[in-house]
Short mmCIF file of C-alpha atoms in Angstrom, two decimals:
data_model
loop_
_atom_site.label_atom_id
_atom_site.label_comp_id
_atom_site.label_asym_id
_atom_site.label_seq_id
_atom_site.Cartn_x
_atom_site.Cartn_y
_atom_site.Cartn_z
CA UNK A 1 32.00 10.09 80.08
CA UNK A 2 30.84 7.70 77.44
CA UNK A 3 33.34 8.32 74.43
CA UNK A 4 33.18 6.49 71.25
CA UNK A 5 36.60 4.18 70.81
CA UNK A 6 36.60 1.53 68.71
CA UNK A 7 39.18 -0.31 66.22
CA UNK A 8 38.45 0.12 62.56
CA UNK A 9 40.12 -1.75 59.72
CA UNK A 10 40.96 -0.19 56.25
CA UNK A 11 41.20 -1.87 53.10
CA UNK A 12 42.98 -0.35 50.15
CA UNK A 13 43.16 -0.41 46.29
CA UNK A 14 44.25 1.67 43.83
CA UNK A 15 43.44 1.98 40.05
CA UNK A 16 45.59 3.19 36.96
CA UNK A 17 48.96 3.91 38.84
CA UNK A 18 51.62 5.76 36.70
CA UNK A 19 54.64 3.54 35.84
CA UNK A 20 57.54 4.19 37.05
CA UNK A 21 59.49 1.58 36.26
CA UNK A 22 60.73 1.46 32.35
CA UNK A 23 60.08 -2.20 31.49
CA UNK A 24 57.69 -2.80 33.74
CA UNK A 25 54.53 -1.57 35.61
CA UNK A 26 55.45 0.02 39.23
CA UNK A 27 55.56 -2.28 42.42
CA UNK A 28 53.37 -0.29 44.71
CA UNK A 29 53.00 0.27 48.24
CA UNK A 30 50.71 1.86 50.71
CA UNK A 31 51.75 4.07 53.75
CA UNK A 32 49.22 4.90 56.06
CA UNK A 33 49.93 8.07 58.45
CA UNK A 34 47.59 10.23 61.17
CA UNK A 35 47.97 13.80 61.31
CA UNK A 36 49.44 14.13 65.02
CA UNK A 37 49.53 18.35 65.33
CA UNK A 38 51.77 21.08 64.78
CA UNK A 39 52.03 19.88 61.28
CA UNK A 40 53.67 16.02 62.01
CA UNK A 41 52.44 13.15 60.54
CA UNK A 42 53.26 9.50 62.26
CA UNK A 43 52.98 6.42 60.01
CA UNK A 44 50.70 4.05 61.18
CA UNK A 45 51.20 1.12 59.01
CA UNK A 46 51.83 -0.31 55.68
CA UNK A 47 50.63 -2.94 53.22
CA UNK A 48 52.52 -5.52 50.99
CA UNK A 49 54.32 -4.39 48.06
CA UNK A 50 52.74 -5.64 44.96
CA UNK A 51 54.93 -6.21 42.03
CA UNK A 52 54.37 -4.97 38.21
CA UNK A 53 51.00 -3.93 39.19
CA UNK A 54 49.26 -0.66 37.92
CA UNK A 55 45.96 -1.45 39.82
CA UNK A 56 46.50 -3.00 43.52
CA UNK A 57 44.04 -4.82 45.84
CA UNK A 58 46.33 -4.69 48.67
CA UNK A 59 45.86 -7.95 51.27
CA UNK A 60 47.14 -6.57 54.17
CA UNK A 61 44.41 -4.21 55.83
CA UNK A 62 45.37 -1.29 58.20
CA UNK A 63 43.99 -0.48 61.74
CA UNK A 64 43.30 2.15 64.13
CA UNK A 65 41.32 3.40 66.50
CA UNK A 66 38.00 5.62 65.63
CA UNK A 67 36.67 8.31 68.03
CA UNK A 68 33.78 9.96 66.96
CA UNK A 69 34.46 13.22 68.49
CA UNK A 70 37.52 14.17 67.23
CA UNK A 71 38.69 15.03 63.17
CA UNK A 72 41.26 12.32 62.93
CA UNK A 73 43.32 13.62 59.70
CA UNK A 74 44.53 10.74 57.30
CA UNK A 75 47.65 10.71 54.63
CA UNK A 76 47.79 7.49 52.17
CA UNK A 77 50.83 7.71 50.23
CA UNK A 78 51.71 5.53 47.35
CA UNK A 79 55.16 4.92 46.15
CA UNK A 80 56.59 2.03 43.66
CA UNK A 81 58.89 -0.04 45.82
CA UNK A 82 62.68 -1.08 44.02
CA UNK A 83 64.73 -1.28 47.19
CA UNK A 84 65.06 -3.68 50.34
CA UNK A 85 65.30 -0.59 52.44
CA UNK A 86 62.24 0.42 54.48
CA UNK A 87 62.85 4.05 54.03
CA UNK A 88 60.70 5.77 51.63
CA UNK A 89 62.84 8.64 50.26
CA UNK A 90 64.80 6.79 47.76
CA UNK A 91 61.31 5.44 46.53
CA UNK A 92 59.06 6.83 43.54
CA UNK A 93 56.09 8.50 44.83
CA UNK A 94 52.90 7.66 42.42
CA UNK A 95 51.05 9.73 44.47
CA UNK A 96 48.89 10.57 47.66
CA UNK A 97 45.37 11.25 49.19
CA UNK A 98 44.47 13.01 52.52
CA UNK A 99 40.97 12.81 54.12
CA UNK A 100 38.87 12.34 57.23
CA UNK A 101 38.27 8.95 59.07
CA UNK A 102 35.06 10.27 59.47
CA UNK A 103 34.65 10.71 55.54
CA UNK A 104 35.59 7.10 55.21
CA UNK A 105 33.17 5.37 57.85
CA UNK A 106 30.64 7.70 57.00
CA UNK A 107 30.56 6.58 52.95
CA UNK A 108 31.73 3.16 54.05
CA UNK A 109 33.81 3.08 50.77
CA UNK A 110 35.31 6.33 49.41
CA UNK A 111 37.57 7.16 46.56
CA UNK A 112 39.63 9.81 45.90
CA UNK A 113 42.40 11.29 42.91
CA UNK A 114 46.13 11.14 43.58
CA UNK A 115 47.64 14.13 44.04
CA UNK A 116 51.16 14.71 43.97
CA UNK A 117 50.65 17.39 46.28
CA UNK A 118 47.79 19.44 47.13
CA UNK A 119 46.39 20.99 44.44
CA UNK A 120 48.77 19.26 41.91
CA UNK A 121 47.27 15.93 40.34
CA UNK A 122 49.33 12.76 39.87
CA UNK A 123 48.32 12.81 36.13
CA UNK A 124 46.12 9.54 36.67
CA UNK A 125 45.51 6.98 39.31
CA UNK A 126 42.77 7.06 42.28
CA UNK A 127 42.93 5.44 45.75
CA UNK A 128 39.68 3.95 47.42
CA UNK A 129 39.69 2.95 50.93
CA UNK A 130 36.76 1.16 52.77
CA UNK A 131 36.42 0.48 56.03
CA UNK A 132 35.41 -2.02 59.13
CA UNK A 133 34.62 -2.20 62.30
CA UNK A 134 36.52 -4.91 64.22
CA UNK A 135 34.08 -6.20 66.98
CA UNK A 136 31.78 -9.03 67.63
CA UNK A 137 28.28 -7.28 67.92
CA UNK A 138 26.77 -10.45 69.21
CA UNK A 139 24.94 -10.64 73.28
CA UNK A 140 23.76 -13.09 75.81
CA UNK A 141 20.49 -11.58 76.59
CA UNK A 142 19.56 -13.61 80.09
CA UNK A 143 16.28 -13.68 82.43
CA UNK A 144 16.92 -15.26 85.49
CA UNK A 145 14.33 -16.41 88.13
CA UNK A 146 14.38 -17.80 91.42
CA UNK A 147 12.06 -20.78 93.27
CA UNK A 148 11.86 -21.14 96.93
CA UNK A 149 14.69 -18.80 98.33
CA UNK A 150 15.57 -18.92 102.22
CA UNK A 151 13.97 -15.97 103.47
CA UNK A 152 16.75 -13.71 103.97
CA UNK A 153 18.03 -13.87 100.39
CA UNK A 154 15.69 -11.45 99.22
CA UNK A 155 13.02 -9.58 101.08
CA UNK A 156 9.76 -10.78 100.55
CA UNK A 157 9.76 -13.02 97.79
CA UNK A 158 11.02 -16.25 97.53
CA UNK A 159 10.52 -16.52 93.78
CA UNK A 160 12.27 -13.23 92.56
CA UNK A 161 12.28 -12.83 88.52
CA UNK A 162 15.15 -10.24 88.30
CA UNK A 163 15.68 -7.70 85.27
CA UNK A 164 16.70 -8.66 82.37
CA UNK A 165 20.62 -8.47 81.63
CA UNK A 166 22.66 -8.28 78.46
CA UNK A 167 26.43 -9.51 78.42
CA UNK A 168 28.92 -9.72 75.17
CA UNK A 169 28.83 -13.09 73.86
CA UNK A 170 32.72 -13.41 73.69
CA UNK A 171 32.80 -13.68 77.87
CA UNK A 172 30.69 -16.93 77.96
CA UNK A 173 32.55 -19.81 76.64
CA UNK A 174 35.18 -18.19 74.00
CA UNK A 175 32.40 -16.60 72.05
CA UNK A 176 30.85 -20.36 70.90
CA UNK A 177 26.82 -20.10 70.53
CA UNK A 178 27.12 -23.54 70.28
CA UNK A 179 28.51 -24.32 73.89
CA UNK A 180 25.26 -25.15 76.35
CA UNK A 181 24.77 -23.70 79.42
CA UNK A 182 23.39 -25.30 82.68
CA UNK A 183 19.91 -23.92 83.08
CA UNK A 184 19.40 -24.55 86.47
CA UNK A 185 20.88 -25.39 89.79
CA UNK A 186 20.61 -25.10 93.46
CA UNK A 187 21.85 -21.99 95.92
CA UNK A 188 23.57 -23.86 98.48
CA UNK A 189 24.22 -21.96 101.96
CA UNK A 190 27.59 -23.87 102.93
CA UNK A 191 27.30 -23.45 106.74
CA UNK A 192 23.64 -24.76 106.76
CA UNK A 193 24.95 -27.81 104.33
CA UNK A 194 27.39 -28.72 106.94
CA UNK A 195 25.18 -28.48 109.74
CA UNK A 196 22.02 -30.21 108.49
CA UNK A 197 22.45 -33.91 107.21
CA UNK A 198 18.96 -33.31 105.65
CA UNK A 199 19.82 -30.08 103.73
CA UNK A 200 18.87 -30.05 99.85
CA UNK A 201 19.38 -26.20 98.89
CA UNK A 202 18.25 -22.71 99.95
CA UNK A 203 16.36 -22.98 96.48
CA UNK A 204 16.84 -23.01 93.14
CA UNK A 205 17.99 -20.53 89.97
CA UNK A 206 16.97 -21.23 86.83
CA UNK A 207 17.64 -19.09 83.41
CA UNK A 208 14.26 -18.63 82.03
CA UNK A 209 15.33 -17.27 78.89
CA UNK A 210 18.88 -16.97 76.94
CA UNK A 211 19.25 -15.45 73.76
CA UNK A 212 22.02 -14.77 71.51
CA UNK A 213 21.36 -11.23 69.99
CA UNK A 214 23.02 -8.00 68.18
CA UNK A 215 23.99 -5.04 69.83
CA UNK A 216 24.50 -2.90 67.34
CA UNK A 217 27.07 0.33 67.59
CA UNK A 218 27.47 3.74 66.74
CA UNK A 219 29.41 3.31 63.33
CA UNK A 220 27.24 0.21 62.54
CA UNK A 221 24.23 3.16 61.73
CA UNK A 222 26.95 5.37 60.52
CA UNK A 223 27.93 2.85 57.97
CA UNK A 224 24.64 1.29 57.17
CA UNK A 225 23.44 4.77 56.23
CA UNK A 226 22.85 6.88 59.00
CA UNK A 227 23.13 10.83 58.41
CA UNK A 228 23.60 13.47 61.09
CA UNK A 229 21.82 16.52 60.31
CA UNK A 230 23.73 19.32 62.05
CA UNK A 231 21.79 22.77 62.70
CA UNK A 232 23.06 25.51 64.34
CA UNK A 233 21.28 28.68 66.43
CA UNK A 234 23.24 31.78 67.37
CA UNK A 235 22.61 34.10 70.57
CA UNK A 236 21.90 37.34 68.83
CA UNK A 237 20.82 39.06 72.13
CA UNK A 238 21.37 42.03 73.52
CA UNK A 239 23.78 41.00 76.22
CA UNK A 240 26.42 40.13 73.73
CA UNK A 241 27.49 43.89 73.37
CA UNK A 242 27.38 46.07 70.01
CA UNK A 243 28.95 44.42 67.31
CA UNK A 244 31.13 47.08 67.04
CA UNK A 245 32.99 47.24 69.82
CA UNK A 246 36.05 45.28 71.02
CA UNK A 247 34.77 44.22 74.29
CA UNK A 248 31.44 42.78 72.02
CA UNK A 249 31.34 38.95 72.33
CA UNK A 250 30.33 39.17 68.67
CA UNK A 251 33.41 41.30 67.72
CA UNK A 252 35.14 40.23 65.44
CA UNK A 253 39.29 40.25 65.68
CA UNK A 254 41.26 41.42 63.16
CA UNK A 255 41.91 37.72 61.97
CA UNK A 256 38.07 37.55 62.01
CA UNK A 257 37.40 35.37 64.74
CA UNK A 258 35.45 35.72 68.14
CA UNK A 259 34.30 32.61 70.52
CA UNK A 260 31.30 32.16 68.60
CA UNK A 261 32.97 31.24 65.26
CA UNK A 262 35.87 29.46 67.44
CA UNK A 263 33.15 27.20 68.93
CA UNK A 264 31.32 26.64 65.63
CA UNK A 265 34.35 25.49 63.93
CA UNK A 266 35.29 23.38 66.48
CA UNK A 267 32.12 21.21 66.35
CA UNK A 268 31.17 21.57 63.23
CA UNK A 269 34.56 20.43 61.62
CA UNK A 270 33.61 17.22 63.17
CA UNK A 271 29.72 16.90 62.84
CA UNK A 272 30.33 17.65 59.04
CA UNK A 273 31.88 14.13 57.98
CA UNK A 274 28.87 12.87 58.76
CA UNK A 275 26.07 14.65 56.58
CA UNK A 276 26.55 13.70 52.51
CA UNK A 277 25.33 17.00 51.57
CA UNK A 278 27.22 19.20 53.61
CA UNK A 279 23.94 21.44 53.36
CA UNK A 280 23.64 22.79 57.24
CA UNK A 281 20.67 25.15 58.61
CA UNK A 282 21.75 28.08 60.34
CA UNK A 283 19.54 30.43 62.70
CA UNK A 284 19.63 33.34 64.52
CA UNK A 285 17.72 34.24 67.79
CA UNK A 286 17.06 37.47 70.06
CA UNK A 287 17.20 40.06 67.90
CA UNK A 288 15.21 42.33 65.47
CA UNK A 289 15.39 41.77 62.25
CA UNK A 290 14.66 43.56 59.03
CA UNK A 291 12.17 44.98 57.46
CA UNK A 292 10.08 45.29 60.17
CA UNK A 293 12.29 44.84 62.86
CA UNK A 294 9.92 42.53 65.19
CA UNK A 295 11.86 40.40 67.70
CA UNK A 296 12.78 36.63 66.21
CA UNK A 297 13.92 33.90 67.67
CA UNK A 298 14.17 31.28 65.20
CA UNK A 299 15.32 33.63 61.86
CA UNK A 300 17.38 32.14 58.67
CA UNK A 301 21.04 33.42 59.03
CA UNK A 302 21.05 33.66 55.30
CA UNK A 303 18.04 35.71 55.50
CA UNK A 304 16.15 33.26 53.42
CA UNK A 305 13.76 31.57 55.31
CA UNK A 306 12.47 28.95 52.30
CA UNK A 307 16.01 27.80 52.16
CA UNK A 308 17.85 28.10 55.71
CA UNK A 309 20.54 25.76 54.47
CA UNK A 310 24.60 26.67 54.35
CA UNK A 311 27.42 25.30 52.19
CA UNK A 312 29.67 23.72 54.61
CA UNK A 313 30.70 25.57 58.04
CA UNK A 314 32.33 27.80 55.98
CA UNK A 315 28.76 28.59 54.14
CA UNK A 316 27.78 28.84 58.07
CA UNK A 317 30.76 31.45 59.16
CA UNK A 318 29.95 33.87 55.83
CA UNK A 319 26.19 33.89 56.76
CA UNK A 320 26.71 35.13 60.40
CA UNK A 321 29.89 37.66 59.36
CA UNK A 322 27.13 39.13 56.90
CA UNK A 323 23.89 39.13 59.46
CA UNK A 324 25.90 40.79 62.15
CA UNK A 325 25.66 44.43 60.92
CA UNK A 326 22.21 43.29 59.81
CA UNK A 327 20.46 43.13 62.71
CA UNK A 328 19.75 44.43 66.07
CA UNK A 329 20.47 42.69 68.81
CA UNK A 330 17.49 42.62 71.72
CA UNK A 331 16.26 39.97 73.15
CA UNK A 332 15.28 37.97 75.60
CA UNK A 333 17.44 34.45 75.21
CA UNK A 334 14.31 32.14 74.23
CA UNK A 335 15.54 28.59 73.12
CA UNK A 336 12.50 26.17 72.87
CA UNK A 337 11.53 28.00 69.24
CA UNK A 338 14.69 26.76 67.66
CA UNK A 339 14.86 23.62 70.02
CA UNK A 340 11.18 22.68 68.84
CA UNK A 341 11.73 23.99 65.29
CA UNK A 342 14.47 20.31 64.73
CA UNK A 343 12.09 18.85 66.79
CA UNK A 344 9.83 18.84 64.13
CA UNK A 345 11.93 17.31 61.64
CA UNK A 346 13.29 15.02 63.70
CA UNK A 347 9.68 13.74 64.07
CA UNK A 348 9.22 13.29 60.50
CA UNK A 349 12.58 11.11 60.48
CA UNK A 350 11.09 8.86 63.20
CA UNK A 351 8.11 8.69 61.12
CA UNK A 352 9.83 6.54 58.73
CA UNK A 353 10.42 4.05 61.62
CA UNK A 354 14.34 3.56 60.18
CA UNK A 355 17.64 4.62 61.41
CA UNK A 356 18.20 6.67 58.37
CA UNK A 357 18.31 10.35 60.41
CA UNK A 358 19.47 11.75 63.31
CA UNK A 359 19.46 15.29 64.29
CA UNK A 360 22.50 17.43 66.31
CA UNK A 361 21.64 20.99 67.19
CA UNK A 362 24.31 23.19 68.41
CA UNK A 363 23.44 26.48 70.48
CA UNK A 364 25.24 29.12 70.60
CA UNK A 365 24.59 31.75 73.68
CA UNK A 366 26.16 34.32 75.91
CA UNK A 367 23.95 33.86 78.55
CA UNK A 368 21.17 31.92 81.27
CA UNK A 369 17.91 31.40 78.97
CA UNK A 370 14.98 33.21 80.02
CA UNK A 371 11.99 30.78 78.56
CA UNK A 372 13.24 27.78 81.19
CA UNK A 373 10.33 26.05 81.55
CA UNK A 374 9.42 26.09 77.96
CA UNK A 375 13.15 24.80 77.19
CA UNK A 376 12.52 22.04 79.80
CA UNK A 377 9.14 21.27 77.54
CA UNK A 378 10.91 21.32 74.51
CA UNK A 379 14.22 19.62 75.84
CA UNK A 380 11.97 16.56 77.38
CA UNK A 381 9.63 16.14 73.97
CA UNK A 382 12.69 16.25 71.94
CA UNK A 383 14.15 13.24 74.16
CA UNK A 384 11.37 10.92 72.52
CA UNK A 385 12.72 11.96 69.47
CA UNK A 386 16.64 11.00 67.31
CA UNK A 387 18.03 14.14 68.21
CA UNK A 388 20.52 15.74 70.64
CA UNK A 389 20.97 19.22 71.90
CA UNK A 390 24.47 20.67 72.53
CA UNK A 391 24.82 23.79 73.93
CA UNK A 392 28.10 26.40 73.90
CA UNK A 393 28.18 29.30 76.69
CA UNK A 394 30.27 32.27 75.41
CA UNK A 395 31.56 34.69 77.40
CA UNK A 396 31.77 34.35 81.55
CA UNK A 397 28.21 35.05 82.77
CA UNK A 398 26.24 32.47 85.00
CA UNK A 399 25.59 29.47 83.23
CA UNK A 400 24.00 27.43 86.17
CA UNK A 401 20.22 27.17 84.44
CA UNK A 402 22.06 25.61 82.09
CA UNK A 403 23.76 23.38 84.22
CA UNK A 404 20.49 22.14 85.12
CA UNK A 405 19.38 21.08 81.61
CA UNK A 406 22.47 18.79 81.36
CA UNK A 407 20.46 17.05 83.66
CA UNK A 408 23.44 14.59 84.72
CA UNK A 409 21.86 14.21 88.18
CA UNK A 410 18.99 12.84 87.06
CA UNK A 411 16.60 12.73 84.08
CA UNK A 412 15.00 16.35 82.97
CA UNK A 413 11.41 17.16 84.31
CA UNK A 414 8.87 19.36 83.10
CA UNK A 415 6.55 21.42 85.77
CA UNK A 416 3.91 18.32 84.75
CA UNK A 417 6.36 15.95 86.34
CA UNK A 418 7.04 14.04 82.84
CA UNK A 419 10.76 12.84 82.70
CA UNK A 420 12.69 12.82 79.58
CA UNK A 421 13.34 9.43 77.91
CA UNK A 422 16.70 10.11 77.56
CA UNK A 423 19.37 12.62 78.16
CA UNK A 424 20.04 14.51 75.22
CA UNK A 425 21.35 17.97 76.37
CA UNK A 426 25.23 18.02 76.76
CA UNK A 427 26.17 22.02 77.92
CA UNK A 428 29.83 23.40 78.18
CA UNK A 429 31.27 26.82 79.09
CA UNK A 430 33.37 27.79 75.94
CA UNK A 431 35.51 29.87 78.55
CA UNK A 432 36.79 26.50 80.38
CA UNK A 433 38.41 25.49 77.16
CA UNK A 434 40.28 28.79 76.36
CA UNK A 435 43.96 27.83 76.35
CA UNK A 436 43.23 24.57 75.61
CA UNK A 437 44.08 22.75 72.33
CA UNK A 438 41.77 23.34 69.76
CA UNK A 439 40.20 19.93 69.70
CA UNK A 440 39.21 19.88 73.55
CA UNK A 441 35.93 21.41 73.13
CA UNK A 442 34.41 19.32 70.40
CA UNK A 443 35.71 16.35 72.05
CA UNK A 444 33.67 16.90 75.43
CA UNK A 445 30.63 18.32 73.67
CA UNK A 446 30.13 15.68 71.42
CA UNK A 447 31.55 12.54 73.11
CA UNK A 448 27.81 11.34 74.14
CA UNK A 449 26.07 11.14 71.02
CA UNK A 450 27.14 8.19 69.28
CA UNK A 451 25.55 6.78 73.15
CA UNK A 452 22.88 8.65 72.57
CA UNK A 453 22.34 7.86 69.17
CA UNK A 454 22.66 4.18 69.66
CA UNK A 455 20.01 4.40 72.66
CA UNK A 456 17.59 6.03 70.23
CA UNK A 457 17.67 3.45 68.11
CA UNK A 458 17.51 0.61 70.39
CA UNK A 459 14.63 1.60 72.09
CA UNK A 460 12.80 1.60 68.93
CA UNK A 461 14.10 -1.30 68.05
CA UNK A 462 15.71 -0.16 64.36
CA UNK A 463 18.56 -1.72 63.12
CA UNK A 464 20.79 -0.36 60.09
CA UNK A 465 20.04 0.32 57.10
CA UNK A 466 23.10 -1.78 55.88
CA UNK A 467 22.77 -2.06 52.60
CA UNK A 468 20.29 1.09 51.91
CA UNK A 469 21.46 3.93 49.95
CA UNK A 470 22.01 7.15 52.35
CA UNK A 471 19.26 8.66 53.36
CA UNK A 472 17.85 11.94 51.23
CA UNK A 473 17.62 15.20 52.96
CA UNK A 474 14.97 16.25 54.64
CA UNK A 475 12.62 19.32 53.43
CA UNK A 476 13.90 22.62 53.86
CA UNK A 477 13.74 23.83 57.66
CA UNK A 478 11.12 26.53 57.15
CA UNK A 479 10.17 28.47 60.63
CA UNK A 480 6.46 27.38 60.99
CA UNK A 481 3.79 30.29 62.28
#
């Protein structure tokens, strides 16, 4: 499994610390520390100490390493530094900030109040933090071909052209562009050197083309602009069980949760960072819905269907805890309408040939879907397309059918025969996660789509936007007729 680790590097500064000191401005100091569970924090790193100064550009940068798929909680602490000692609590604290990685690579530079502690600001004083990836991006792009082979080198063809390769430009000599490299020279076959006096070769290779080029990554089109659009569906079918009753997969416990909610926290706590507006469409499908009670399976949550959009997760979780008494649940479990629905807008991202969208839908279902051959359609257009499908199975029926649209044994068909371009569909029973940490699921759902972003966008050849504000919003998600 393809999971997104890299080492990122944060630069810090602060502007209009409170002094501390009477005659003099505070001598700050940055600690750096990662939320680690069960409510301990572990320090990471420091910078310098900076003397009688009430705004700091700190030198010394901080690392650590960036996965995509999990919420990696940050604490940056600020205190004015009078002792040699390296412990902290004899130390004036000036204030702190806590935040995502995720909202830091995402804005690329963000900047946030002191606080003194949550809820309680430091009177004055902000923190900004921007962030780098450490990595050379550069590859060797080779095409190597072959003239007048000994027969049993390859089978028929003694002047093979093989596929083009890419390698990272660091593992040919030291990373220097400048070095040359030998473009061609002779296969020798040892044993027929030393048994023919008139032996020249067994033919020759020769590098037709070499090219330095940039491979660009995942948080190279998060930080040049890239927004992930995250949409969610929910299984409103009949299968589920009334609402009402306790052994309901759409119960809901005293403390308010069931496995749907569970699982939509889970991935949307991380999907979030990455959308500015934190404006998410949410849909229902499978049941029938008021006023006239027909069957949908592609309605608004909210119940508005000329604005779809939630605040936050939490704007996600109110809109289902209020539909569920709403509707009726039916059926049957039909996915390509909701599947095709992003499809759409993803289309009208890639019409603006840039890497300024990308689209995650996350399913939500109980149980096998029925329209499988549509889904396959939908599932194999949507592969042309930047988007990625990630579906949840609550409860403990038969998920094999979806099994099969994982499609890890081999690209996704339709009946037609037409593969899709890429896999996109990354399906996990909810049930196999259980009593593990809270984190687990989100972490195998989502750890192929910065790979699956990145392919997008190298096929079509579309680098970052770098320097390009972040991309607007879309239009509204309106169900089409």
């Amino acid at each position: 499994m393809a999971h997104c680790v890299t080492l990122v590097q944060l630069s810090i500064s602060c502007d209009h610390l409170i002094d501390k000191d009477i005659s003099s401005k505070s001598d700050p100091l940055c600690v750096l520390l990662q939320d680690v569970g069960g409510g301990k924090w572990a320090e990471l790193g420091r910078t310098e100490r900076i003397r009688n100064c009430s705004s700091p550009e700190f030198s010394k940068t901080l690392q650590l390493e960036y996965h995509f798929e999990t919420v990696q909680k940050l604490r940056f602490g600020i205190y004015d530094i009078d002792n040699k000692t390296p412990e902290l609590g004899d130390d004036d604290f000036l204030g702190g900030a806590e935040c995502s990685l995720g909202q830091i690579v995402s804005s690329r530079i963000l900047t946030l109040p002191l606080m003194l502690k949550p809820g309680k600001p430091a009177g004055r004083g902000t923190i900004t933090v921007s962030a780098q990836e450490l990595k050379d991006s550069r590859v060797v792009t080779m095409e190597v071909e072959a003239r007048n082979l000994d027969k049993k080198v390859i089978k028929n063809n003694l002047n093979p052209t093989w596929k083009r390769f890419s390698v990272p430009l660091q593992h040919f000599c030291g990373g220097d562009p400048n070095t040359p490299i030998q473009a061609e020279f002779e296969c020798i076959h040892l044993e027929k050197q030393q048994k023919k006096k008139s032996y020249k070769n067994s033919g020759t290779i020769c590098v037709k083309i070499c090219q330095v080029e940039t491979e660009y990554s995942f948080l190279d089109y998060v930080m040049g602009g890239c927004q992930i659009n995250f949409t969610v569906g929910v299984d409103f079918t009949g299968s589920n069980g009334d609402p009402s009753s306790p052994d309901s997969l759409h119960y809901l416990s005293p403390t308010g949760v069931n496995e749907y909610l569970t699982a939509l926290w889970s991935v949307g706590s991380v999907v979030q960072d990455y959308d500015s507006d934190k404006l998410f469409p949410a849909f229902g499908f499978g049941a029938q819905v008021p006023p006239d009670w027909q069957v949908s399976h592609e309605f608004a949550l909210n119940f508005n269907p000329n604005n779809p959009y939630c605040a936050g997760i939490q704007g996600i979780v109110d809109a289902y805890r209020q539909a569920l008494p709403q509707v009726r649940l039916y059926g049957p479990t039909n996915f390509a309408p909701i599947i095709n629905h992003v499809a759409r807008f993803a289309a009208q991202a890639a019409h603006q040939r840039t890497a300024s969208q990308y689209f995650v839908l996350l399913l939500l279902t109980d149980g096998a879907v029925t329209d499988v051959e549509a889904t396959r359609e939908a599932v194999v257009r949507a592969s042309f397309l930047p988007m990625s499908v990630i579906i949840v199975g609550v409860g403990g029926a038969d998920f094999e059918a979806m099994e099969q649209l994982d499609a890890d044994g081999g690209p996704l068909r339709t009946r037609s025969g037409e593969a899709a371009a890429r896999d996109i569909v990354q399906f996990v029973p909810y049930r196999r996660f259980q009593n593990a940490p809270r984190e687990a699921l989100a972490q195998t759902v989502l750890a192929e789509v910065p790979t699956q972003l990145v392919s997008y966008f190298k096929a079509q050849g579309w680098a970052p936007l770098k320097a390009l504000p972040p991309a607007a919003k879309g239009p509204a998600q309106v169900p089409q007729a």
